[in-house]
PDB file of C-alpha atoms in Angstrom:
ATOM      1  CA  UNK A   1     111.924 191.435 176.623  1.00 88.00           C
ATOM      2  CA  UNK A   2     109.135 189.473 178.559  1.00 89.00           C
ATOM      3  CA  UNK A   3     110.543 191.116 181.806  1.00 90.00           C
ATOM      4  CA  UNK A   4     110.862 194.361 181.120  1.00 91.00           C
ATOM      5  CA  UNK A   5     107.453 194.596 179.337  1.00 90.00           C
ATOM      6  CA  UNK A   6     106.441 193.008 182.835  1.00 92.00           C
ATOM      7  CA  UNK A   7     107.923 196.146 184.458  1.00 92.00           C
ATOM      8  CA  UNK A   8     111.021 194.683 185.284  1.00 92.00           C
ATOM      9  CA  UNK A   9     113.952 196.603 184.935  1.00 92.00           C
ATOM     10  CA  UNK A  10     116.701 195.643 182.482  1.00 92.00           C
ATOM     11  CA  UNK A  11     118.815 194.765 184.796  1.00 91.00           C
ATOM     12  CA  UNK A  12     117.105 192.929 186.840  1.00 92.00           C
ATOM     13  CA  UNK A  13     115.860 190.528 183.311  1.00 92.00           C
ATOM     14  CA  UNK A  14     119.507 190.564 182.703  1.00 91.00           C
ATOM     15  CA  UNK A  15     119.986 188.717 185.931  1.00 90.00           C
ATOM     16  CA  UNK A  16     117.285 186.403 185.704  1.00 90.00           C
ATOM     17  CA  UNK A  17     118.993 185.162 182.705  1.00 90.00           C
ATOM     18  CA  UNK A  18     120.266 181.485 182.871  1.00 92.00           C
ATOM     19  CA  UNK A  19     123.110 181.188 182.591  1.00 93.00           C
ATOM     20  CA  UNK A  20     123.877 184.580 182.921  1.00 89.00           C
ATOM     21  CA  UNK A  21     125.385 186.798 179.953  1.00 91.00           C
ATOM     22  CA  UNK A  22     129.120 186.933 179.466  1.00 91.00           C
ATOM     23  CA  UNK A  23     130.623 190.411 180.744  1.00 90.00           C
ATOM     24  CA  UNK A  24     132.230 191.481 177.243  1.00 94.00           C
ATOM     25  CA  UNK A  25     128.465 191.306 175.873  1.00 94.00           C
ATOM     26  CA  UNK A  26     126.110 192.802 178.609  1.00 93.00           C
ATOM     27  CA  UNK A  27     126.081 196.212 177.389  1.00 93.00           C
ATOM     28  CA  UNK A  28     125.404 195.293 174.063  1.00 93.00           C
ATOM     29  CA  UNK A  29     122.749 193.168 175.198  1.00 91.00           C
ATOM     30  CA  UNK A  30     121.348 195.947 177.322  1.00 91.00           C
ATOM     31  CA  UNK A  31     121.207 198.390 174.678  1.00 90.00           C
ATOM     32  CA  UNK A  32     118.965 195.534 172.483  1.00 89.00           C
ATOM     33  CA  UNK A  33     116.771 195.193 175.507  1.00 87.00           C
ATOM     34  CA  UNK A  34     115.678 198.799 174.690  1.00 82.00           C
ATOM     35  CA  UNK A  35     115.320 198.788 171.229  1.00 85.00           C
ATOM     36  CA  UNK A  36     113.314 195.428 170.933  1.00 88.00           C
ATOM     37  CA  UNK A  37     109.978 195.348 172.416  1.00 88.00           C
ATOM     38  CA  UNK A  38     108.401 191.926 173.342  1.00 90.00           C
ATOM     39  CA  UNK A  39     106.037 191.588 170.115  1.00 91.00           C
ATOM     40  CA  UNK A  40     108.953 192.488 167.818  1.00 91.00           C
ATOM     41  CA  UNK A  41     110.620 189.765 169.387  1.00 92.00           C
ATOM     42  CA  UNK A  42     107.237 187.418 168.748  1.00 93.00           C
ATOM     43  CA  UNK A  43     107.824 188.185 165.285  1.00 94.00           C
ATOM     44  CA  UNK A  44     111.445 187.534 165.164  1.00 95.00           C
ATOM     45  CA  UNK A  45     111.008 184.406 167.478  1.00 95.00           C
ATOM     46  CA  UNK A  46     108.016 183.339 164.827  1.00 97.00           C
ATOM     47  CA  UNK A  47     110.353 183.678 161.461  1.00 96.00           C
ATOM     48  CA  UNK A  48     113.183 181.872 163.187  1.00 97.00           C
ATOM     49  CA  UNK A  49     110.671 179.366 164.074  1.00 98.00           C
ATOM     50  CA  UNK A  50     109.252 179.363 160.623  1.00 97.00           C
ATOM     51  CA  UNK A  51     113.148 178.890 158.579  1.00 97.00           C
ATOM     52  CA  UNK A  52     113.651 175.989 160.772  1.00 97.00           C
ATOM     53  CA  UNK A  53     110.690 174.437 159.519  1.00 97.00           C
ATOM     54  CA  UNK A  54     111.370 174.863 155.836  1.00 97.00           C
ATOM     55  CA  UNK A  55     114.966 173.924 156.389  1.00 96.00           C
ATOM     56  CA  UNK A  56     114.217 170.403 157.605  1.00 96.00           C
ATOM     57  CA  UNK A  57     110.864 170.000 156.090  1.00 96.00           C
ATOM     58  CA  UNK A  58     111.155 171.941 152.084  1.00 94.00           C
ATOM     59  CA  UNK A  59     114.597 170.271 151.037  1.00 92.00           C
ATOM     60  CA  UNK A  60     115.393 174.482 150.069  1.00 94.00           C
ATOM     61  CA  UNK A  61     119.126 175.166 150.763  1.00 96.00           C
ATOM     62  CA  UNK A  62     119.115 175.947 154.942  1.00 95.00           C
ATOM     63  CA  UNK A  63     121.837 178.793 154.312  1.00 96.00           C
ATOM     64  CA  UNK A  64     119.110 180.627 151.801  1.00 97.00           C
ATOM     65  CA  UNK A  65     116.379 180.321 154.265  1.00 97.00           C
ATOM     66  CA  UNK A  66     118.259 181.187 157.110  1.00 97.00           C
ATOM     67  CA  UNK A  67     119.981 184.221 155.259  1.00 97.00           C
ATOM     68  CA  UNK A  68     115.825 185.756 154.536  1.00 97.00           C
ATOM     69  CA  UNK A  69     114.939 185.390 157.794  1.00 97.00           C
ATOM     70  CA  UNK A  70     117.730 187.386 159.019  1.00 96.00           C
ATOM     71  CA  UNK A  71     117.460 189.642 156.713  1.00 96.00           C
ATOM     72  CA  UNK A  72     113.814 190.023 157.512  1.00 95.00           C
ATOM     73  CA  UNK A  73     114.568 190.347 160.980  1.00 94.00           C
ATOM     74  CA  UNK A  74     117.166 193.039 160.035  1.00 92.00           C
ATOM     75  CA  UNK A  75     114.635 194.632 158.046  1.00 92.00           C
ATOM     76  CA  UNK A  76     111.818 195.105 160.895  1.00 86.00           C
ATOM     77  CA  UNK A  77     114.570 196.359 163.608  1.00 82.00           C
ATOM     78  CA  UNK A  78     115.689 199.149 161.140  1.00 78.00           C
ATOM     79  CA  UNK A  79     111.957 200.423 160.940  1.00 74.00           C
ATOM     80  CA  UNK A  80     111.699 200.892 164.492  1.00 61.00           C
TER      81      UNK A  80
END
């Protein structure tokens, strides 16, 4: 998302990618590319980072905390 908002096309982030993604995923990955834009990802990136601190830092149940996040995340990408 950092590459394309750079003016980079998808393809060409794609590519940069290390290591690059597998074949039977690409076009999936390609159609996220679109839909995501780099500070929805900042966001996403930020409640990931967030659930990993509470997992290994509250004693909460990781599953529970991992399960909101992702269903925050879910959340945001269907407003978009």
């Amino acid at each position: 998302a950092g590459e394309i908002d750079k003016g980079r096309s998808v393809d060409a982030a794609m590519a940069a990618l290390k290591p690059p993604p597998n074949f039977k995923v690409a076009d999936r990955i390609r159609r996220q590319a679109g839909l995501w834009p780099v500070d929805r990802v900042g966001r996403a990136l930020d409640l990931l980072t967030e659930a990993e601190l509470q997992c290994k830092s509250t004693g909460l149940p990781g599953p529970e905390i991992t399960a909101r996040a992702l269903m925050m995340i879910a959340r945001a990408a269907s407003r978009r």
